[in-house]
C-alpha cells in the first residue's frame, strides 16, 4: 500500500517492490500531447488500455481529450464507470454480453457516444443483431498487408461502408486505421493516403478518421492536416512514456518537445550469492518485460534475466537490503501489474495515489 501523504517512500511506510508514478512527468506528458493535437487540428481519444486509471483518465479529459479509447467492451464498461461520456472501442466487437451492455447504455443515456470498428459484413451483422433503439455507430477499418484487423483494400472498405449504410441497427461514422505496425515513415505516409482516399469517397456527413499509435503521430500530424474529416488520434503510451521501447521510438526524437518517463520500479537486493552477482526482489509480476527488460538507474548494474519474483543482475558493491531503481520499457504492460501506485513529487514524497482497474 502507498505510504501516507507527504511521507517519503523511503521512510519505511512503503513495501517493496513498488512501482512509482512521478507526478511532474505525468502532468508534463498529458499537457504535451494535448498541445500537439491542438496545434495540428486533431483531437485526442487516448487509449485507456495503457493505464485503466480513473485518476489519469480525469487528467486527460481535463486537458481536452475527446473521450477515451479502449480495446474491449469490458474496458468500455470500466471507463464508463469513470464518468466518461465518449468511448471508442478500437476493435471489432462481437461479444454478445458486451454489445448488450453497450446497447442498454446507449438507450439509458441519450448523451452517451459509443464507437466501434468493423471490417466484415459478418461483424456488421453481429452489431446490428444486438442493437437497441439507438444504432451502433461504426468506423469501417482499413488494414494493411501483414497487419492485424481491417479491410485489405479501399475498394473492400467502401463496399463494407455501403453495406453499413443499408443495414438497420448500425450507422456509418467514418474510417479507422492503425499505423503502429508499419516500419518506416514512407510506409505510414502511403497508408495514410489510402485512409484519406477512403474518407473522400464516403457518403457521410462530418466523417471521423481515427488513427492510433505512439510511434508515428508526427507523420499523422503532417499528412492529415488538410483531410476533410474529424481526426481522432488514439495514442496511449505517451501518458507515462518509458525508458526503453518508446524512448527509442517516440516522434519527439524527430521534432521539438519531449516526453518524460513517469514510471519507476524500486526493489531490494535480496541476496549476493556470488561475487558480482545479485538477486533483486523484482520479477515479471512487478515490471514489464515483453518489449525489453527494465533499465537499471544505477550505473554498473546489468540485468541478466528476470523470473517470476526475482531479477538476476551483474554488479559489484551491492549488499542485501540495498534499494535499486529501474526504469521500465513498454507502459502498456506495466500498469496491469499494480492496483495502487504511489504518486510522488520530485523529492519522492507521496502526493497521491494512482489506482488501476484491470
Short mmCIF file of C-alpha atoms in Angstrom, two decimals:
data_model
loop_
_atom_site.label_atom_id
_atom_site.label_comp_id
_atom_site.label_asym_id
_atom_site.label_seq_id
_atom_site.Cartn_x
_atom_site.Cartn_y
_atom_site.Cartn_z
CA UNK A 1 0.00 0.00 0.00
CA UNK A 2 1.22 3.56 -0.64
CA UNK A 3 2.85 5.45 2.19
CA UNK A 4 0.98 8.29 3.88
CA UNK A 5 0.57 11.57 2.04
CA UNK A 6 3.56 13.83 2.49
CA UNK A 7 5.79 10.99 3.63
CA UNK A 8 8.88 9.91 1.72
CA UNK A 9 8.58 6.50 0.10
CA UNK A 10 11.87 5.68 1.78
CA UNK A 11 10.69 6.40 5.35
CA UNK A 12 9.57 2.83 5.97
CA UNK A 13 5.86 3.13 5.21
CA UNK A 14 6.03 1.57 1.75
CA UNK A 15 6.60 -2.09 0.95
CA UNK A 16 8.93 -3.00 -1.90
CA UNK A 17 8.99 -3.83 -4.73
CA UNK A 18 6.88 -0.84 -5.69
CA UNK A 19 6.11 0.97 -8.91
CA UNK A 20 6.01 4.75 -8.50
CA UNK A 21 4.41 7.38 -10.73
CA UNK A 22 6.19 10.72 -10.99
CA UNK A 23 3.60 13.49 -10.88
CA UNK A 24 5.67 16.05 -12.76
CA UNK A 25 6.41 13.76 -15.70
CA UNK A 26 2.80 12.57 -15.87
CA UNK A 27 1.41 16.11 -15.93
CA UNK A 28 4.03 17.18 -18.49
CA UNK A 29 3.17 14.32 -20.86
CA UNK A 30 -0.58 14.95 -20.66
CA UNK A 31 -0.07 18.64 -21.41
CA UNK A 32 2.44 17.98 -24.18
CA UNK A 33 0.13 15.68 -26.15
CA UNK A 34 -2.86 17.94 -25.59
CA UNK A 35 -0.87 20.79 -27.12
CA UNK A 36 0.36 18.63 -30.00
CA UNK A 37 -3.11 17.58 -31.19
CA UNK A 38 -4.46 21.09 -30.69
CA UNK A 39 -1.64 22.60 -32.76
CA UNK A 40 -2.23 20.09 -35.57
CA UNK A 41 -6.00 20.44 -35.77
CA UNK A 42 -6.69 16.99 -34.34
CA UNK A 43 -8.45 15.63 -31.27
CA UNK A 44 -7.14 13.09 -28.79
CA UNK A 45 -9.03 9.97 -27.76
CA UNK A 46 -6.22 8.47 -25.64
CA UNK A 47 -6.08 4.70 -25.36
CA UNK A 48 -7.01 3.88 -21.77
CA UNK A 49 -5.85 0.27 -22.06
CA UNK A 50 -2.43 1.66 -21.13
CA UNK A 51 -3.45 2.66 -17.61
CA UNK A 52 -7.14 1.89 -16.91
CA UNK A 53 -6.90 4.51 -14.18
CA UNK A 54 -9.67 6.95 -13.22
CA UNK A 55 -7.14 9.48 -11.94
CA UNK A 56 -5.15 9.52 -15.19
CA UNK A 57 -8.32 9.48 -17.29
CA UNK A 58 -9.53 12.56 -15.41
CA UNK A 59 -6.26 14.35 -16.18
CA UNK A 60 -6.53 13.52 -19.89
CA UNK A 61 -10.16 14.64 -20.11
CA UNK A 62 -9.44 17.83 -18.18
CA UNK A 63 -6.71 18.58 -20.73
CA UNK A 64 -9.27 18.46 -23.53
CA UNK A 65 -9.43 14.84 -24.67
CA UNK A 66 -12.45 13.99 -26.86
CA UNK A 67 -13.09 10.85 -24.80
CA UNK A 68 -11.29 7.58 -24.19
CA UNK A 69 -10.33 4.66 -26.41
CA UNK A 70 -10.44 1.08 -25.15
CA UNK A 71 -9.80 -2.35 -26.64
CA UNK A 72 -12.73 -4.40 -25.30
CA UNK A 73 -16.34 -3.97 -24.17
CA UNK A 74 -15.26 -4.87 -20.64
CA UNK A 75 -12.80 -1.99 -20.68
CA UNK A 76 -15.54 0.24 -22.09
CA UNK A 77 -17.81 -0.63 -19.18
CA UNK A 78 -14.99 0.09 -16.74
CA UNK A 79 -14.12 3.54 -18.10
CA UNK A 80 -17.81 4.35 -18.39
CA UNK A 81 -17.75 3.94 -14.61
CA UNK A 82 -15.16 6.74 -14.54
CA UNK A 83 -17.87 9.04 -15.89
CA UNK A 84 -16.64 9.10 -19.49
CA UNK A 85 -19.27 10.24 -22.00
CA UNK A 86 -17.45 9.27 -25.22
CA UNK A 87 -15.90 5.85 -25.72
CA UNK A 88 -14.28 4.33 -28.78
CA UNK A 89 -13.65 0.58 -28.85
CA UNK A 90 -10.72 0.36 -31.26
CA UNK A 91 -11.56 -3.19 -32.23
CA UNK A 92 -14.11 -5.47 -33.84
CA UNK A 93 -16.80 -6.07 -31.19
CA UNK A 94 -18.54 -9.46 -31.45
CA UNK A 95 -19.10 -10.32 -27.78
CA UNK A 96 -22.87 -10.63 -27.10
CA UNK A 97 -22.64 -9.63 -23.45
CA UNK A 98 -20.55 -6.56 -24.25
CA UNK A 99 -22.87 -5.47 -27.04
CA UNK A 100 -25.91 -5.96 -24.83
CA UNK A 101 -24.34 -3.68 -22.22
CA UNK A 102 -23.49 -1.05 -24.84
CA UNK A 103 -26.99 -1.11 -26.32
CA UNK A 104 -28.56 -0.68 -22.88
CA UNK A 105 -26.18 2.16 -22.03
CA UNK A 106 -26.95 3.97 -25.28
CA UNK A 107 -30.67 3.65 -24.56
CA UNK A 108 -30.28 4.73 -20.93
CA UNK A 109 -28.25 7.87 -21.69
CA UNK A 110 -29.04 9.78 -24.91
CA UNK A 111 -25.83 11.83 -24.47
CA UNK A 112 -23.56 8.77 -24.41
CA UNK A 113 -21.39 8.25 -27.51
CA UNK A 114 -20.08 4.80 -28.42
CA UNK A 115 -17.96 3.94 -31.47
CA UNK A 116 -16.52 0.61 -32.60
CA UNK A 117 -14.78 -0.83 -35.65
CA UNK A 118 -15.97 -3.20 -38.37
CA UNK A 119 -14.08 -4.90 -41.20
CA UNK A 120 -16.61 -7.50 -42.43
CA UNK A 121 -20.28 -7.90 -43.20
CA UNK A 122 -20.39 -10.69 -40.61
CA UNK A 123 -19.13 -8.26 -37.97
CA UNK A 124 -21.67 -5.65 -39.02
CA UNK A 125 -24.46 -8.23 -38.79
CA UNK A 126 -23.40 -9.10 -35.23
CA UNK A 127 -23.54 -5.43 -34.24
CA UNK A 128 -26.92 -4.96 -35.90
CA UNK A 129 -28.31 -8.05 -34.23
CA UNK A 130 -27.62 -6.63 -30.78
CA UNK A 131 -28.60 -3.01 -31.41
CA UNK A 132 -31.24 -1.28 -29.34
CA UNK A 133 -33.30 1.78 -30.23
CA UNK A 134 -30.10 3.74 -30.93
CA UNK A 135 -27.89 2.26 -33.68
CA UNK A 136 -24.26 1.33 -33.12
CA UNK A 137 -22.01 3.92 -34.77
CA UNK A 138 -19.32 2.19 -36.81
CA UNK A 139 -15.91 3.10 -38.17
CA UNK A 140 -15.01 0.84 -41.07
CA UNK A 141 -11.41 -0.21 -40.59
CA UNK A 142 -8.69 -0.24 -43.25
CA UNK A 143 -5.77 -2.51 -42.50
CA UNK A 144 -2.60 -3.27 -44.43
CA UNK A 145 -0.80 -6.37 -45.65
CA UNK A 146 0.71 -8.27 -42.74
CA UNK A 147 -1.15 -6.13 -40.22
CA UNK A 148 -3.90 -7.10 -37.85
CA UNK A 149 -7.62 -6.47 -38.49
CA UNK A 150 -9.05 -4.23 -41.21
CA UNK A 151 -10.16 -4.44 -44.83
CA UNK A 152 -7.19 -5.01 -47.11
CA UNK A 153 -8.15 -2.52 -49.84
CA UNK A 154 -10.03 0.74 -50.21
CA UNK A 155 -12.44 -0.98 -52.61
CA UNK A 156 -13.28 -3.62 -49.99
CA UNK A 157 -13.68 -0.93 -47.32
CA UNK A 158 -16.05 1.17 -49.46
CA UNK A 159 -18.16 -1.90 -50.21
CA UNK A 160 -18.40 -2.56 -46.48
CA UNK A 161 -19.29 1.10 -45.85
CA UNK A 162 -22.17 0.78 -48.32
CA UNK A 163 -23.35 -2.35 -46.52
CA UNK A 164 -23.33 -0.50 -43.20
CA UNK A 165 -25.43 2.27 -44.68
CA UNK A 166 -28.23 -0.11 -45.72
CA UNK A 167 -28.19 -2.22 -42.55
CA UNK A 168 -30.66 -1.28 -39.79
CA UNK A 169 -29.13 -1.05 -36.32
CA UNK A 170 -25.78 0.38 -37.43
CA UNK A 171 -24.73 3.83 -38.58
CA UNK A 172 -21.61 4.75 -40.55
CA UNK A 173 -19.46 7.27 -38.67
CA UNK A 174 -16.21 7.17 -40.63
CA UNK A 175 -12.96 5.31 -41.15
CA UNK A 176 -10.35 3.89 -38.79
CA UNK A 177 -6.84 2.56 -39.17
CA UNK A 178 -3.78 1.55 -37.21
CA UNK A 179 -0.34 2.54 -38.46
CA UNK A 180 1.67 1.44 -35.44
CA UNK A 181 2.90 -1.80 -37.00
CA UNK A 182 4.48 -0.09 -40.02
CA UNK A 183 8.24 0.19 -40.13
CA UNK A 184 9.01 3.48 -41.87
CA UNK A 185 7.65 6.98 -42.34
CA UNK A 186 7.24 6.25 -46.06
CA UNK A 187 5.04 3.23 -45.34
CA UNK A 188 2.99 5.33 -42.92
CA UNK A 189 2.52 8.11 -45.50
CA UNK A 190 1.35 5.61 -48.13
CA UNK A 191 -1.10 4.07 -45.67
CA UNK A 192 -2.45 7.45 -44.56
CA UNK A 193 -3.00 8.35 -48.22
CA UNK A 194 -5.26 5.29 -48.54
CA UNK A 195 -7.20 6.32 -45.44
CA UNK A 196 -7.66 9.80 -46.88
CA UNK A 197 -8.86 8.33 -50.17
CA UNK A 198 -11.38 6.19 -48.32
CA UNK A 199 -12.74 9.17 -46.38
CA UNK A 200 -13.13 11.21 -49.56
CA UNK A 201 -15.36 8.52 -51.09
CA UNK A 202 -17.59 8.07 -48.05
CA UNK A 203 -21.13 9.35 -48.33
CA UNK A 204 -21.41 10.52 -44.74
CA UNK A 205 -21.69 13.95 -43.15
CA UNK A 206 -18.81 15.08 -40.92
CA UNK A 207 -16.87 11.79 -41.10
CA UNK A 208 -14.43 10.70 -38.41
CA UNK A 209 -10.96 9.44 -39.29
CA UNK A 210 -9.32 7.69 -36.37
CA UNK A 211 -5.70 6.58 -36.29
CA UNK A 212 -3.66 5.40 -33.36
CA UNK A 213 -0.27 4.55 -32.03
CA UNK A 214 2.57 6.31 -30.26
CA UNK A 215 5.34 5.98 -32.87
CA UNK A 216 4.14 8.00 -35.89
CA UNK A 217 1.83 10.77 -34.71
CA UNK A 218 4.23 13.38 -36.12
CA UNK A 219 3.70 11.94 -39.61
CA UNK A 220 -0.05 11.83 -38.97
CA UNK A 221 0.01 15.48 -37.93
CA UNK A 222 1.71 16.49 -41.18
CA UNK A 223 -0.10 14.21 -43.61
CA UNK A 224 -3.69 14.60 -42.40
CA UNK A 225 -3.66 18.37 -41.88
CA UNK A 226 -5.91 19.02 -44.90
CA UNK A 227 -8.16 15.98 -44.53
CA UNK A 228 -11.86 16.82 -44.58
CA UNK A 229 -12.65 14.75 -41.52
CA UNK A 230 -12.55 14.92 -37.76
CA UNK A 231 -9.21 13.35 -36.83
CA UNK A 232 -9.24 11.32 -33.61
CA UNK A 233 -5.77 10.21 -32.50
CA UNK A 234 -5.74 7.17 -30.22
CA UNK A 235 -2.19 7.27 -28.80
CA UNK A 236 -1.93 5.86 -25.26
CA UNK A 237 1.63 5.02 -24.21
CA UNK A 238 2.66 8.69 -24.30
CA UNK A 239 1.00 9.32 -20.95
CA UNK A 240 3.84 7.81 -18.92
CA UNK A 241 6.32 7.18 -21.74
CA UNK A 242 9.21 4.86 -20.75
CA UNK A 243 12.98 4.40 -20.66
CA UNK A 244 13.12 1.76 -23.39
CA UNK A 245 10.75 0.87 -26.22
CA UNK A 246 9.05 4.24 -26.66
CA UNK A 247 12.06 6.27 -25.63
CA UNK A 248 13.70 4.94 -28.79
CA UNK A 249 10.61 5.36 -30.98
CA UNK A 250 8.79 8.50 -29.84
CA UNK A 251 8.15 11.09 -32.57
CA UNK A 252 9.63 13.67 -30.20
CA UNK A 253 13.00 12.28 -31.22
CA UNK A 254 12.26 13.89 -34.59
CA UNK A 255 10.63 17.15 -33.54
CA UNK A 256 10.68 19.82 -30.89
CA UNK A 257 9.48 18.84 -27.44
CA UNK A 258 9.84 15.78 -25.25
CA UNK A 259 8.02 13.16 -23.25
CA UNK A 260 9.34 12.15 -19.85
CA UNK A 261 9.39 8.69 -18.24
CA UNK A 262 6.90 8.73 -15.38
CA UNK A 263 7.15 5.13 -14.11
CA UNK A 264 9.90 3.73 -11.91
CA UNK A 265 10.19 0.44 -10.00
CA UNK A 266 12.15 0.20 -6.74
CA UNK A 267 13.21 -3.12 -5.24
CA UNK A 268 15.59 -4.50 -2.62
CA UNK A 269 18.66 -6.58 -3.22
CA UNK A 270 17.76 -9.90 -1.59
CA UNK A 271 20.96 -11.86 -1.98
CA UNK A 272 24.52 -11.65 -3.28
CA UNK A 273 25.30 -15.37 -3.60
CA UNK A 274 28.39 -14.98 -5.80
CA UNK A 275 30.92 -12.20 -6.41
CA UNK A 276 29.46 -9.76 -8.92
CA UNK A 277 26.03 -11.40 -8.82
CA UNK A 278 22.93 -10.10 -7.04
CA UNK A 279 19.32 -11.22 -6.78
CA UNK A 280 16.77 -8.37 -6.73
CA UNK A 281 13.24 -8.76 -5.36
CA UNK A 282 11.51 -7.64 -8.57
CA UNK A 283 10.26 -10.00 -11.26
CA UNK A 284 7.91 -10.46 -14.18
CA UNK A 285 4.95 -9.95 -11.84
CA UNK A 286 6.22 -6.46 -10.99
CA UNK A 287 7.65 -4.94 -14.19
CA UNK A 288 7.09 -5.35 -17.95
CA UNK A 289 9.47 -7.49 -19.98
CA UNK A 290 7.65 -8.07 -23.29
CA UNK A 291 9.25 -5.13 -25.15
CA UNK A 292 12.58 -5.03 -23.36
CA UNK A 293 13.83 -5.61 -19.82
CA UNK A 294 13.77 -2.91 -17.13
CA UNK A 295 16.55 -0.35 -17.24
CA UNK A 296 18.73 -0.02 -14.11
CA UNK A 297 19.10 3.55 -12.86
CA UNK A 298 22.35 2.74 -11.10
CA UNK A 299 25.50 2.60 -13.17
CA UNK A 300 27.34 -0.69 -13.36
CA UNK A 301 24.20 -2.80 -12.93
CA UNK A 302 23.24 -5.13 -15.79
CA UNK A 303 20.16 -7.34 -15.85
CA UNK A 304 20.94 -10.94 -16.74
CA UNK A 305 17.39 -12.33 -16.63
CA UNK A 306 14.00 -11.92 -15.00
CA UNK A 307 11.99 -14.60 -13.25
CA UNK A 308 8.52 -14.51 -11.70
CA UNK A 309 9.61 -12.78 -8.47
CA UNK A 310 13.34 -12.20 -8.99
CA UNK A 311 15.71 -10.33 -11.27
CA UNK A 312 19.30 -11.53 -11.62
CA UNK A 313 21.82 -8.72 -12.09
CA UNK A 314 25.54 -8.40 -12.57
CA UNK A 315 27.04 -5.70 -10.35
CA UNK A 316 29.73 -5.09 -7.78
CA UNK A 317 29.41 -3.46 -4.38
CA UNK A 318 25.82 -4.45 -3.72
CA UNK A 319 24.62 -5.97 -0.46
CA UNK A 320 21.33 -7.37 0.83
CA UNK A 321 18.93 -4.58 1.76
CA UNK A 322 20.17 -2.11 -0.86
CA UNK A 323 17.39 -0.42 -2.83
CA UNK A 324 17.71 -0.23 -6.62
CA UNK A 325 15.63 1.81 -9.05
CA UNK A 326 14.64 0.67 -12.54
CA UNK A 327 13.01 2.41 -15.44
CA UNK A 328 10.56 0.37 -17.48
CA UNK A 329 10.09 -0.47 -21.14
CA UNK A 330 6.52 -0.55 -22.51
CA UNK A 331 3.98 1.08 -20.15
CA UNK A 332 1.04 -0.88 -21.60
CA UNK A 333 2.16 -3.98 -19.71
CA UNK A 334 3.27 -2.13 -16.58
CA UNK A 335 0.06 -0.73 -15.07
CA UNK A 336 -1.81 -4.04 -15.19
CA UNK A 337 0.59 -5.49 -12.60
CA UNK A 338 -0.46 -2.99 -9.91
CA UNK A 339 -3.76 -1.89 -8.35
CA UNK A 340 -2.41 1.05 -6.35
CA UNK A 341 0.64 3.11 -7.22
CA UNK A 342 2.06 5.97 -5.15
CA UNK A 343 2.12 9.31 -6.97
CA UNK A 344 5.31 11.11 -5.94
CA UNK A 345 6.89 14.53 -6.30
CA UNK A 346 10.48 15.17 -7.29
CA UNK A 347 11.62 14.50 -3.72
CA UNK A 348 9.81 11.14 -3.61
CA UNK A 349 7.17 12.40 -1.22
CA UNK A 350 3.78 10.78 -1.72
CA UNK A 351 1.31 13.32 -3.07
CA UNK A 352 -1.48 10.99 -4.15
CA UNK A 353 -2.43 7.58 -5.45
CA UNK A 354 -2.97 6.19 -8.94
CA UNK A 355 -5.42 3.28 -8.99
CA UNK A 356 -5.96 0.85 -11.85
CA UNK A 357 -8.98 -1.23 -12.88
CA UNK A 358 -7.87 -4.23 -14.94
#
